[in-house]
Tab-separated table of N, CA and C in Angstrom:
chain	number	residue	atom	x	y	z
P	1	MET	N	1.258	-11.253	12.800
P	1	MET	CA	0.733	-11.387	11.454
P	1	MET	C	-0.776	-11.172	11.506
P	2	PHE	N	-1.319	-10.464	10.547
P	2	PHE	CA	-2.737	-10.178	10.478
P	2	PHE	C	-3.347	-10.990	9.352
P	3	ILE	N	-4.399	-11.714	9.671
P	3	ILE	CA	-4.951	-12.670	8.728
P	3	ILE	C	-6.405	-12.338	8.412
P	4	GLY	N	-6.709	-12.288	7.109
P	4	GLY	CA	-8.073	-12.133	6.642
P	4	GLY	C	-8.552	-13.435	6.033
P	5	LYS	N	-9.646	-13.368	5.308
P	5	LYS	CA	-10.183	-14.567	4.661
P	5	LYS	C	-9.363	-14.971	3.442
P	6	LYS	N	-8.938	-13.980	2.649
P	6	LYS	CA	-8.217	-14.255	1.405
P	6	LYS	C	-6.719	-14.038	1.519
P	7	VAL	N	-6.326	-13.017	2.294
P	7	VAL	CA	-4.911	-12.656	2.386
P	7	VAL	C	-4.493	-12.429	3.829
P	8	LYS	N	-3.178	-12.434	4.013
P	8	LYS	CA	-2.603	-12.126	5.309
P	8	LYS	C	-1.403	-11.215	5.110
P	9	LEU	N	-1.122	-10.419	6.112
P	9	LEU	CA	0.072	-9.582	6.117
P	9	LEU	C	1.186	-10.402	6.746
P	10	SER	N	2.344	-10.387	6.127
P	10	SER	CA	3.434	-11.229	6.579
P	10	SER	C	4.762	-10.494	6.444
P	11	HIS	N	5.813	-11.164	6.853
P	11	HIS	CA	7.169	-10.648	6.746
P	11	HIS	C	7.764	-11.040	5.384
P	12	TYR	N	8.913	-10.506	5.119
P	12	TYR	CA	9.681	-10.854	3.925
P	12	TYR	C	10.154	-12.297	4.058
P	13	HIS	N	10.015	-13.075	2.990
P	13	HIS	CA	10.515	-14.452	2.968
P	13	HIS	C	11.673	-14.540	1.976
P	14	ASP	N	12.594	-15.438	2.216
P	14	ASP	CA	13.685	-15.651	1.265
P	14	ASP	C	13.096	-15.926	-0.110
P	15	GLY	N	13.633	-15.275	-1.107
P	15	GLY	CA	13.165	-15.450	-2.479
P	15	GLY	C	12.161	-14.406	-2.923
P	16	ASP	N	11.578	-13.649	-1.982
P	16	ASP	CA	10.601	-12.618	-2.365
P	16	ASP	C	11.247	-11.545	-3.232
P	17	GLY	N	12.483	-11.188	-2.921
P	17	GLY	CA	13.173	-10.143	-3.678
P	17	GLY	C	13.275	-10.480	-5.151
P	18	LYS	N	13.532	-11.736	-5.445
P	18	LYS	CA	13.619	-12.164	-6.844
P	18	LYS	C	12.284	-11.959	-7.557
P	19	LYS	N	11.190	-12.270	-6.869
P	19	LYS	CA	9.865	-12.085	-7.471
P	19	LYS	C	9.579	-10.604	-7.717
P	20	PHE	N	9.862	-9.766	-6.700
P	20	PHE	CA	9.627	-8.325	-6.879
P	20	PHE	C	10.494	-7.761	-8.004
P	21	ALA	N	11.737	-8.235	-8.099
P	21	ALA	CA	12.629	-7.773	-9.167
P	21	ALA	C	12.075	-8.125	-10.543
P	22	GLU	N	11.460	-9.275	-10.678
P	22	GLU	CA	10.840	-9.664	-11.952
P	22	GLU	C	9.579	-8.855	-12.224
P	23	TRP	N	8.759	-8.667	-11.204
P	23	TRP	CA	7.476	-7.991	-11.365
P	23	TRP	C	7.621	-6.510	-11.673
P	24	GLN	N	8.720	-5.907	-11.249
P	24	GLN	CA	8.863	-4.456	-11.402
P	24	GLN	C	8.867	-4.008	-12.859
P	25	TRP	N	9.057	-4.925	-13.784
P	25	TRP	CA	9.123	-4.559	-15.198
P	25	TRP	C	7.757	-4.485	-15.869
P	26	ASP	N	6.703	-4.744	-15.131
P	26	ASP	CA	5.348	-4.622	-15.663
P	26	ASP	C	4.906	-3.162	-15.528
P	27	ASP	N	4.843	-2.450	-16.648
P	27	ASP	CA	4.475	-1.034	-16.617
P	27	ASP	C	3.103	-0.791	-16.007
P	28	ALA	N	2.163	-1.700	-16.231
P	28	ALA	CA	0.819	-1.536	-15.680
P	28	ALA	C	0.842	-1.581	-14.150
P	29	PHE	N	1.828	-2.249	-13.592
P	29	PHE	CA	1.986	-2.276	-12.141
P	29	PHE	C	2.840	-1.112	-11.664
P	30	ASN	N	3.993	-0.935	-12.253
P	30	ASN	CA	4.991	-0.008	-11.740
P	30	ASN	C	4.653	1.468	-11.974
P	31	ASN	N	4.190	1.818	-13.162
P	31	ASN	CA	3.948	3.228	-13.461
P	31	ASN	C	2.937	3.900	-12.532
P	32	PRO	N	1.786	3.292	-12.252
P	32	PRO	CA	0.847	3.960	-11.349
P	32	PRO	C	1.254	3.914	-9.881
P	33	LEU	N	2.286	3.151	-9.575
P	33	LEU	CA	2.680	2.956	-8.185
P	33	LEU	C	3.428	4.152	-7.601
P	34	SER	N	4.200	4.822	-8.409
P	34	SER	CA	5.057	5.881	-7.894
P	34	SER	C	4.889	7.157	-8.693
P	35	ASP	N	4.922	8.270	-7.984
P	35	ASP	CA	4.877	9.560	-8.661
P	35	ASP	C	6.271	10.165	-8.769
P	36	ASP	N	7.279	9.353	-8.491
P	36	ASP	CA	8.659	9.798	-8.557
P	36	ASP	C	9.413	8.930	-9.565
P	37	MET	N	10.687	9.178	-9.697
P	37	MET	CA	11.524	8.417	-10.607
P	37	MET	C	11.458	6.932	-10.258
P	38	ILE	N	11.336	6.113	-11.277
P	38	ILE	CA	11.298	4.674	-11.077
P	38	ILE	C	12.719	4.141	-11.146
P	39	HIS	N	13.101	3.374	-10.135
P	39	HIS	CA	14.435	2.787	-10.079
P	39	HIS	C	14.336	1.289	-10.315
P	40	PRO	N	15.148	0.757	-11.193
P	40	PRO	CA	15.174	-0.701	-11.316
P	40	PRO	C	15.942	-1.291	-10.128
P	41	HIS	N	15.302	-2.202	-9.408
P	41	HIS	CA	15.918	-2.799	-8.233
P	41	HIS	C	16.291	-4.245	-8.509
P	42	THR	N	17.391	-4.668	-7.927
P	42	THR	CA	17.781	-6.076	-7.975
P	42	THR	C	17.028	-6.809	-6.863
P	43	ALA	N	17.112	-8.127	-6.878
P	43	ALA	CA	16.517	-8.922	-5.800
P	43	ALA	C	17.105	-8.506	-4.451
P	44	GLU	N	18.409	-8.245	-4.439
P	44	GLU	CA	19.071	-7.820	-3.196
P	44	GLU	C	18.555	-6.452	-2.745
P	45	ASP	N	18.298	-5.546	-3.693
P	45	ASP	CA	17.738	-4.237	-3.337
P	45	ASP	C	16.393	-4.401	-2.629
P	46	TRP	N	15.552	-5.272	-3.194
P	46	TRP	CA	14.232	-5.503	-2.587
P	46	TRP	C	14.392	-6.085	-1.188
P	47	GLU	N	15.307	-7.014	-1.036
P	47	GLU	CA	15.551	-7.603	0.278
P	47	GLU	C	15.990	-6.525	1.264
P	48	ASN	N	16.857	-5.633	0.819
P	48	ASN	CA	17.335	-4.556	1.693
P	48	ASN	C	16.229	-3.580	2.063
P	49	ILE	N	15.307	-3.327	1.149
P	49	ILE	CA	14.173	-2.446	1.452
P	49	ILE	C	13.395	-3.016	2.632
P	50	PHE	N	13.086	-4.300	2.563
P	50	PHE	CA	12.348	-4.932	3.653
P	50	PHE	C	13.195	-5.028	4.924
P	51	ARG	N	14.480	-5.308	4.781
P	51	ARG	CA	15.358	-5.422	5.948
P	51	ARG	C	15.458	-4.066	6.679
P	52	ARG	N	15.659	-2.978	5.927
P	52	ARG	CA	15.730	-1.641	6.553
P	52	ARG	C	14.415	-1.306	7.235
P	53	SER	N	13.320	-1.629	6.579
P	53	SER	CA	12.015	-1.319	7.132
P	53	SER	C	11.769	-2.049	8.448
P	54	SER	N	12.297	-3.257	8.575
P	54	SER	CA	12.073	-4.038	9.795
P	54	SER	C	12.724	-3.391	11.017
P	55	LYS	N	13.668	-2.471	10.783
P	55	LYS	CA	14.349	-1.785	11.889
P	55	LYS	C	13.969	-0.305	11.981
P	56	SER	N	13.065	0.126	11.120
P	56	SER	CA	12.741	1.541	11.004
P	56	SER	C	11.650	1.972	11.984
P	57	LYS	N	11.739	3.216	12.410
P	57	LYS	CA	10.680	3.839	13.210
P	57	LYS	C	9.768	4.689	12.327
P	58	GLU	N	10.128	4.841	11.045
P	58	GLU	CA	9.342	5.673	10.131
P	58	GLU	C	8.595	4.871	9.069
P	59	ASN	N	8.944	3.591	8.893
P	59	ASN	CA	8.335	2.777	7.841
P	59	ASN	C	8.079	1.380	8.361
P	60	VAL	N	6.998	0.783	7.881
P	60	VAL	CA	6.748	-0.625	8.152
P	60	VAL	C	6.220	-1.247	6.863
P	61	GLU	N	6.837	-2.345	6.462
P	61	GLU	CA	6.482	-3.010	5.193
P	61	GLU	C	6.041	-4.435	5.476
P	62	PHE	N	4.965	-4.821	4.836
P	62	PHE	CA	4.486	-6.193	4.913
P	62	PHE	C	4.423	-6.776	3.508
P	63	THR	N	4.667	-8.054	3.405
P	63	THR	CA	4.297	-8.750	2.179
P	63	THR	C	2.839	-9.165	2.358
P	64	VAL	N	2.153	-9.339	1.239
P	64	VAL	CA	0.767	-9.804	1.259
P	64	VAL	C	0.764	-11.188	0.627
P	65	ARG	N	0.191	-12.142	1.348
P	65	ARG	CA	0.189	-13.537	0.907
P	65	ARG	C	-1.224	-14.106	0.969
P	66	LYS	N	-1.500	-15.021	0.055
P	66	LYS	CA	-2.779	-15.726	0.089
P	66	LYS	C	-2.832	-16.588	1.344
P	67	THR	N	-3.979	-16.585	2.004
P	67	THR	CA	-4.108	-17.400	3.213
P	67	THR	C	-4.117	-18.889	2.879
P	68	GLU	N	-4.639	-19.243	1.706
P	68	GLU	CA	-4.792	-20.662	1.373
P	68	GLU	C	-3.470	-21.388	1.120
P	69	ASN	N	-2.469	-20.677	0.591
P	69	ASN	CA	-1.229	-21.377	0.234
P	69	ASN	C	0.049	-20.566	0.488
P	70	ASN	N	-0.082	-19.413	1.130
P	70	ASN	CA	1.058	-18.561	1.479
P	70	ASN	C	1.764	-17.951	0.265
P	71	GLU	N	1.125	-17.985	-0.911
P	71	GLU	CA	1.723	-17.416	-2.118
P	71	GLU	C	1.799	-15.896	-2.018
P	72	LEU	N	2.954	-15.345	-2.358
P	72	LEU	CA	3.163	-13.897	-2.371
P	72	LEU	C	2.332	-13.270	-3.478
P	73	VAL	N	1.515	-12.282	-3.120
P	73	VAL	CA	0.700	-11.593	-4.132
P	73	VAL	C	0.927	-10.087	-4.142
P	74	GLY	N	1.575	-9.530	-3.116
P	74	GLY	CA	1.773	-8.086	-3.111
P	74	GLY	C	2.492	-7.590	-1.876
P	75	PHE	N	2.340	-6.292	-1.657
P	75	PHE	CA	2.950	-5.659	-0.484
P	75	PHE	C	2.047	-4.525	-0.025
P	76	VAL	N	2.231	-4.137	1.207
P	76	VAL	CA	1.558	-2.963	1.752
P	76	VAL	C	2.506	-2.343	2.767
P	77	ALA	N	2.503	-1.033	2.826
P	77	ALA	CA	3.424	-0.333	3.728
P	77	ALA	C	2.772	0.902	4.307
P	78	LEU	N	3.175	1.213	5.512
P	78	LEU	CA	2.914	2.521	6.101
P	78	LEU	C	4.280	3.181	6.199
P	79	PHE	N	4.392	4.385	5.645
P	79	PHE	CA	5.704	5.036	5.619
P	79	PHE	C	5.567	6.498	6.005
P	80	ASP	N	6.693	7.144	6.176
P	80	ASP	CA	6.736	8.518	6.685
P	80	ASP	C	5.880	8.650	7.945
P	81	LEU	N	6.009	7.654	8.832
P	81	LEU	CA	5.254	7.688	10.080
P	81	LEU	C	5.751	8.851	10.932
P	82	ASN	N	4.818	9.658	11.374
P	82	ASN	CA	5.128	10.813	12.195
P	82	ASN	C	4.571	10.542	13.586
P	83	ILE	N	5.447	10.200	14.499
P	83	ILE	CA	5.032	9.796	15.839
P	83	ILE	C	4.367	10.947	16.586
P	84	ARG	N	4.882	12.139	16.443
P	84	ARG	CA	4.315	13.284	17.163
P	84	ARG	C	2.879	13.563	16.743
P	85	ASN	N	2.628	13.511	15.446
P	85	ASN	CA	1.292	13.847	14.943
P	85	ASN	C	0.435	12.619	14.648
P	86	HIS	N	0.987	11.448	14.851
P	86	HIS	CA	0.248	10.193	14.652
P	86	HIS	C	-0.325	10.090	13.245
P	87	THR	N	0.527	10.372	12.259
P	87	THR	CA	0.111	10.271	10.865
P	87	THR	C	1.090	9.377	10.102
P	88	GLY	N	0.627	8.889	8.984
P	88	GLY	CA	1.468	8.097	8.113
P	88	GLY	C	0.845	8.009	6.738
P	89	GLU	N	1.659	7.552	5.790
P	89	GLU	CA	1.170	7.381	4.422
P	89	GLU	C	1.138	5.901	4.085
P	90	LEU	N	0.260	5.560	3.183
P	90	LEU	CA	0.035	4.175	2.814
P	90	LEU	C	0.477	3.926	1.386
P	91	ALA	N	1.092	2.782	1.161
P	91	ALA	CA	1.421	2.303	-0.188
P	91	ALA	C	0.986	0.844	-0.268
P	92	ILE	N	0.460	0.466	-1.414
P	92	ILE	CA	-0.033	-0.894	-1.598
P	92	ILE	C	0.153	-1.268	-3.061
P	93	GLY	N	0.460	-2.518	-3.312
P	93	GLY	CA	0.624	-2.939	-4.699
P	93	GLY	C	0.468	-4.433	-4.871
P	94	PHE	N	-0.113	-4.801	-6.001
P	94	PHE	CA	-0.278	-6.197	-6.391
P	94	PHE	C	0.307	-6.341	-7.790
P	95	PRO	N	1.544	-6.840	-7.864
P	95	PRO	CA	2.293	-6.818	-9.118
P	95	PRO	C	1.705	-7.645	-10.264
P	96	LYS	N	1.112	-8.786	-9.977
P	96	LYS	CA	0.644	-9.648	-11.059
P	96	LYS	C	-0.798	-9.322	-11.427
P	97	LYS	N	-1.033	-9.144	-12.705
P	97	LYS	CA	-2.360	-8.797	-13.191
P	97	LYS	C	-3.422	-9.777	-12.696
P	98	GLU	N	-3.089	-11.065	-12.670
P	98	GLU	CA	-4.069	-12.075	-12.264
P	98	GLU	C	-4.427	-11.997	-10.779
P	99	ASP	N	-3.679	-11.219	-9.993
P	99	ASP	CA	-3.990	-11.053	-8.578
P	99	ASP	C	-4.750	-9.760	-8.293
P	100	ARG	N	-5.059	-9.014	-9.320
P	100	ARG	CA	-5.803	-7.765	-9.144
P	100	ARG	C	-7.292	-8.023	-9.366
P	101	LEU	N	-8.102	-7.174	-8.776
P	101	LEU	CA	-9.559	-7.230	-8.915
P	101	LEU	C	-10.156	-8.518	-8.341
P	102	LYS	N	-9.529	-9.037	-7.286
P	102	LYS	CA	-10.028	-10.251	-6.628
P	102	LYS	C	-10.403	-9.989	-5.169
P	103	GLY	N	-10.385	-8.730	-4.763
P	103	GLY	CA	-10.696	-8.399	-3.380
P	103	GLY	C	-9.500	-8.411	-2.448
P	104	TYR	N	-8.311	-8.762	-2.976
P	104	TYR	CA	-7.117	-8.784	-2.134
P	104	TYR	C	-6.781	-7.382	-1.623
P	105	GLY	N	-6.928	-6.396	-2.497
P	105	GLY	CA	-6.582	-5.023	-2.117
P	105	GLY	C	-7.468	-4.495	-1.010
P	106	SER	N	-8.754	-4.695	-1.139
P	106	SER	CA	-9.684	-4.211	-0.133
P	106	SER	C	-9.445	-4.886	1.216
P	107	GLU	N	-9.224	-6.192	1.185
P	107	GLU	CA	-8.972	-6.897	2.438
P	107	GLU	C	-7.626	-6.481	3.036
P	108	THR	N	-6.622	-6.289	2.205
P	108	THR	CA	-5.318	-5.824	2.683
P	108	THR	C	-5.452	-4.451	3.330
P	109	LEU	N	-6.245	-3.578	2.720
P	109	LEU	CA	-6.471	-2.248	3.306
P	109	LEU	C	-7.101	-2.370	4.690
P	110	SER	N	-8.070	-3.226	4.810
P	110	SER	CA	-8.713	-3.427	6.104
P	110	SER	C	-7.710	-3.896	7.151
P	111	LEU	N	-6.839	-4.823	6.771
P	111	LEU	CA	-5.840	-5.351	7.710
P	111	LEU	C	-4.806	-4.296	8.097
P	112	ILE	N	-4.340	-3.515	7.125
P	112	ILE	CA	-3.306	-2.520	7.434
P	112	ILE	C	-3.892	-1.350	8.233
P	113	LEU	N	-5.156	-1.024	7.985
P	113	LEU	CA	-5.791	0.029	8.779
P	113	LEU	C	-5.969	-0.432	10.225
P	114	ASP	N	-6.335	-1.683	10.410
P	114	ASP	CA	-6.431	-2.242	11.759
P	114	ASP	C	-5.077	-2.123	12.468
P	115	TYR	N	-4.015	-2.479	11.772
P	115	TYR	CA	-2.678	-2.368	12.331
P	115	TYR	C	-2.335	-0.901	12.640
P	116	GLY	N	-2.570	-0.027	11.681
P	116	GLY	CA	-2.214	1.381	11.862
P	116	GLY	C	-2.970	2.060	12.989
P	117	PHE	N	-4.267	1.789	13.081
P	117	PHE	CA	-5.073	2.462	14.100
P	117	PHE	C	-5.028	1.763	15.455
P	118	ASN	N	-5.013	0.445	15.478
P	118	ASN	CA	-5.045	-0.270	16.754
P	118	ASN	C	-3.668	-0.553	17.338
P	119	ASN	N	-2.651	-0.721	16.511
P	119	ASN	CA	-1.319	-1.031	17.027
P	119	ASN	C	-0.403	0.186	17.072
P	120	LEU	N	-0.488	1.029	16.058
P	120	LEU	CA	0.382	2.207	16.014
P	120	LEU	C	-0.299	3.465	16.548
P	121	ASN	N	-1.598	3.377	16.823
P	121	ASN	CA	-2.376	4.518	17.312
P	121	ASN	C	-2.277	5.718	16.370
P	122	MET	N	-2.326	5.459	15.071
P	122	MET	CA	-2.322	6.540	14.092
P	122	MET	C	-3.630	7.338	14.203
P	123	HIS	N	-3.535	8.622	14.016
P	123	HIS	CA	-4.706	9.500	13.984
P	123	HIS	C	-5.239	9.604	12.554
P	124	LYS	N	-4.310	9.617	11.582
P	124	LYS	CA	-4.684	9.819	10.186
P	124	LYS	C	-3.725	9.031	9.301
P	125	ILE	N	-4.300	8.316	8.347
P	125	ILE	CA	-3.507	7.609	7.354
P	125	ILE	C	-3.862	8.174	5.995
P	126	LYS	N	-2.820	8.566	5.242
P	126	LYS	CA	-2.998	9.272	3.969
P	126	LYS	C	-2.478	8.431	2.815
P	127	LEU	N	-2.901	8.798	1.622
P	127	LEU	CA	-2.372	8.164	0.415
P	127	LEU	C	-2.591	9.090	-0.768
P	128	THR	N	-1.861	8.821	-1.834
P	128	THR	CA	-2.084	9.516	-3.095
P	128	THR	C	-2.407	8.476	-4.158
P	129	VAL	N	-3.220	8.891	-5.121
P	129	VAL	CA	-3.646	7.969	-6.170
P	129	VAL	C	-3.968	8.768	-7.425
P	130	TYR	N	-3.713	8.173	-8.571
P	130	TYR	CA	-4.130	8.788	-9.821
P	130	TYR	C	-5.646	8.649	-9.951
P	131	PRO	N	-6.345	9.694	-10.339
P	131	PRO	CA	-7.805	9.622	-10.453
P	131	PRO	C	-8.282	8.537	-11.424
P	132	PHE	N	-7.469	8.203	-12.409
P	132	PHE	CA	-7.868	7.202	-13.401
P	132	PHE	C	-7.626	5.770	-12.928
P	133	ASN	N	-7.053	5.599	-11.752
P	133	ASN	CA	-6.858	4.259	-11.185
P	133	ASN	C	-8.129	3.881	-10.421
P	134	THR	N	-9.194	3.664	-11.176
P	134	THR	CA	-10.521	3.479	-10.581
P	134	THR	C	-10.632	2.259	-9.667
P	135	PRO	N	-9.996	1.117	-9.956
P	135	PRO	CA	-10.098	0.015	-8.991
P	135	PRO	C	-9.511	0.380	-7.623
P	136	ALA	N	-8.392	1.085	-7.626
P	136	ALA	CA	-7.779	1.492	-6.360
P	136	ALA	C	-8.672	2.489	-5.630
P	137	VAL	N	-9.180	3.481	-6.359
P	137	VAL	CA	-10.053	4.487	-5.740
P	137	VAL	C	-11.280	3.809	-5.128
P	138	LYS	N	-11.851	2.859	-5.835
P	138	LYS	CA	-13.022	2.129	-5.323
P	138	LYS	C	-12.676	1.404	-4.019
P	139	ALA	N	-11.533	0.731	-3.974
P	139	ALA	CA	-11.113	0.015	-2.756
P	139	ALA	C	-10.860	0.984	-1.605
P	140	TYR	N	-10.241	2.126	-1.906
P	140	TYR	CA	-9.982	3.109	-0.853
P	140	TYR	C	-11.293	3.628	-0.267
P	141	LYS	N	-12.214	3.985	-1.133
P	141	LYS	CA	-13.506	4.492	-0.655
P	141	LYS	C	-14.257	3.424	0.129
P	142	LYS	N	-14.222	2.189	-0.335
P	142	LYS	CA	-14.889	1.086	0.357
P	142	LYS	C	-14.362	0.933	1.775
P	143	ASN	N	-13.093	1.240	1.967
P	143	ASN	CA	-12.469	1.120	3.280
P	143	ASN	C	-12.479	2.413	4.081
P	144	GLY	N	-13.238	3.403	3.634
P	144	GLY	CA	-13.464	4.604	4.429
P	144	GLY	C	-12.607	5.807	4.115
P	145	PHE	N	-11.719	5.714	3.134
P	145	PHE	CA	-10.922	6.876	2.759
P	145	PHE	C	-11.811	7.912	2.076
P	146	THR	N	-11.536	9.178	2.347
P	146	THR	CA	-12.239	10.262	1.674
P	146	THR	C	-11.222	11.161	0.971
P	147	LYS	N	-11.661	11.716	-0.124
P	147	LYS	CA	-10.792	12.585	-0.913
P	147	LYS	C	-10.638	13.926	-0.205
P	148	GLU	N	-9.389	14.338	-0.038
P	148	GLU	CA	-9.103	15.609	0.606
P	148	GLU	C	-8.748	16.700	-0.388
P	149	GLY	N	-8.322	16.314	-1.575
P	149	GLY	CA	-7.970	17.325	-2.561
P	149	GLY	C	-7.291	16.731	-3.773
P	150	THR	N	-7.076	17.605	-4.743
P	150	THR	CA	-6.424	17.225	-5.987
P	150	THR	C	-5.301	18.206	-6.272
P	151	PHE	N	-4.147	17.703	-6.606
P	151	PHE	CA	-3.058	18.534	-7.094
P	151	PHE	C	-3.095	18.441	-8.606
P	152	LYS	N	-3.338	19.552	-9.248
P	152	LYS	CA	-3.495	19.600	-10.703
P	152	LYS	C	-2.144	19.508	-11.415
P	153	ASN	N	-2.125	18.743	-12.502
P	153	ASN	CA	-0.924	18.598	-13.328
P	153	ASN	C	0.322	18.359	-12.483
P	154	GLU	N	0.206	17.472	-11.527
P	154	GLU	CA	1.253	17.243	-10.533
P	154	GLU	C	2.341	16.279	-10.999
P	155	VAL	N	1.971	15.312	-11.836
P	155	VAL	CA	2.883	14.228	-12.170
P	155	VAL	C	2.966	14.064	-13.686
P	156	PHE	N	4.186	13.892	-14.180
P	156	PHE	CA	4.388	13.592	-15.602
P	156	PHE	C	4.267	12.087	-15.767
P	157	TYR	N	3.197	11.656	-16.403
P	157	TYR	CA	2.859	10.238	-16.485
P	157	TYR	C	2.524	9.884	-17.926
P	158	ASP	N	3.212	8.915	-18.459
P	158	ASP	CA	2.928	8.401	-19.796
P	158	ASP	C	2.873	9.526	-20.841
P	159	GLY	N	3.835	10.446	-20.730
P	159	GLY	CA	3.974	11.499	-21.724
P	159	GLY	C	3.104	12.730	-21.547
P	160	LYS	N	2.374	12.815	-20.422
P	160	LYS	CA	1.543	14.009	-20.213
P	160	LYS	C	1.435	14.316	-18.719
P	161	TRP	N	1.032	15.538	-18.418
P	161	TRP	CA	0.843	15.955	-17.035
P	161	TRP	C	-0.531	15.511	-16.562
P	162	VAL	N	-0.558	14.876	-15.390
P	162	VAL	CA	-1.817	14.379	-14.839
P	162	VAL	C	-1.974	14.842	-13.391
P	163	ASP	N	-3.234	14.814	-12.948
P	163	ASP	CA	-3.560	15.171	-11.569
P	163	ASP	C	-3.223	14.004	-10.641
P	164	ILE	N	-3.112	14.329	-9.379
P	164	ILE	CA	-2.984	13.293	-8.356
P	164	ILE	C	-3.926	13.662	-7.212
P	165	ASP	N	-4.698	12.683	-6.779
P	165	ASP	CA	-5.668	12.911	-5.705
P	165	ASP	C	-5.088	12.477	-4.371
P	166	HIS	N	-5.487	13.188	-3.335
P	166	HIS	CA	-5.063	12.893	-1.969
P	166	HIS	C	-6.267	12.417	-1.168
P	167	TYR	N	-6.120	11.253	-0.561
P	167	TYR	CA	-7.171	10.656	0.253
P	167	TYR	C	-6.628	10.441	1.659
P	168	ALA	N	-7.549	10.351	2.613
P	168	ALA	CA	-7.154	10.069	3.994
P	168	ALA	C	-8.315	9.417	4.734
P	169	ILE	N	-7.963	8.780	5.825
P	169	ILE	CA	-8.953	8.249	6.750
P	169	ILE	C	-8.458	8.560	8.154
P	170	PHE	N	-9.390	8.959	9.011
P	170	PHE	CA	-9.072	9.283	10.396
P	170	PHE	C	-9.441	8.112	11.301
P	171	GLN	N	-8.694	7.990	12.375
P	171	GLN	CA	-8.904	6.899	13.322
P	171	GLN	C	-10.362	6.847	13.799
P	172	ASN	N	-10.931	7.985	14.199
P	172	ASN	CA	-12.313	7.998	14.703
P	172	ASN	C	-13.297	7.511	13.649
P	173	ASP	N	-13.097	7.923	12.398
P	173	ASP	CA	-13.991	7.480	11.325
P	173	ASP	C	-13.858	5.985	11.092
P	174	TRP	N	-12.641	5.479	11.185
P	174	TRP	CA	-12.432	4.046	10.995
P	174	TRP	C	-13.101	3.264	12.120
P	175	TYR	N	-12.919	3.720	13.374
P	175	TYR	CA	-13.570	3.046	14.500
P	175	TYR	C	-15.091	3.044	14.336
P	176	THR	N	-15.645	4.182	13.927
P	176	THR	CA	-17.090	4.263	13.709
P	176	THR	C	-17.543	3.260	12.667
P	177	SER	N	-16.804	3.172	11.554
P	177	SER	CA	-17.191	2.235	10.488
P	177	SER	C	-17.085	0.788	10.953
P	178	GLN	N	-16.116	0.479	11.813
P	178	GLN	CA	-15.968	-0.892	12.325
P	178	GLN	C	-17.114	-1.254	13.247
P	179	ASN	N	-17.591	-0.295	14.043
P	179	ASN	CA	-18.707	-0.550	14.948
P	179	ASN	C	-20.015	-0.746	14.197
P	180	GLU	N	-20.135	-0.118	13.008
P	180	GLU	CA	-21.343	-0.268	12.199
P	180	GLU	C	-21.497	-1.693	11.694
P	181	TYR	N	-20.354	-2.397	11.497
P	181	TYR	CA	-20.393	-3.759	10.950
P	181	TYR	C	-20.548	-4.823	12.039
P	182	GLN	N	-20.534	-4.420	13.296
P	182	GLN	CA	-20.614	-5.419	14.371
P	182	GLN	C	-22.002	-5.499	14.949
């Protein structure tokens, strides 16, 4: 388990699936999270997602919990891990509005990057984000991600075609940034 000041990365706990199943109905959370079809999941579906991931060589999923009281506040995952090329993609989410904009995302990014680069020996970690998701973009940049490109009119979102930006961070750049803070 990786622990920061505000949050820690943890495993799935009994009852988490029920919370995720309830949270998935918040459009402000769910719509910007995926650029693909949104599926309504049951509590059991969420449990199975985490259970499959715990045995996967291509995906790793963590719950994100407050360090002070172990309360579930979100999730973070590295998926489509490519062992040969040492690359993977990142997904992160904080379902409850009251848990956003509190620094949890930035700290979670720091913890998952530490895991990806120091434990999995990833060379590059990638992500996609809507350009209008400014809090997420700010957190990504703060943690060293740089924009690699934009796919124009890539996703049908809220009744219109929107762009999607691609960001990445390389292991060497992350190590350099960590040494600057020490």
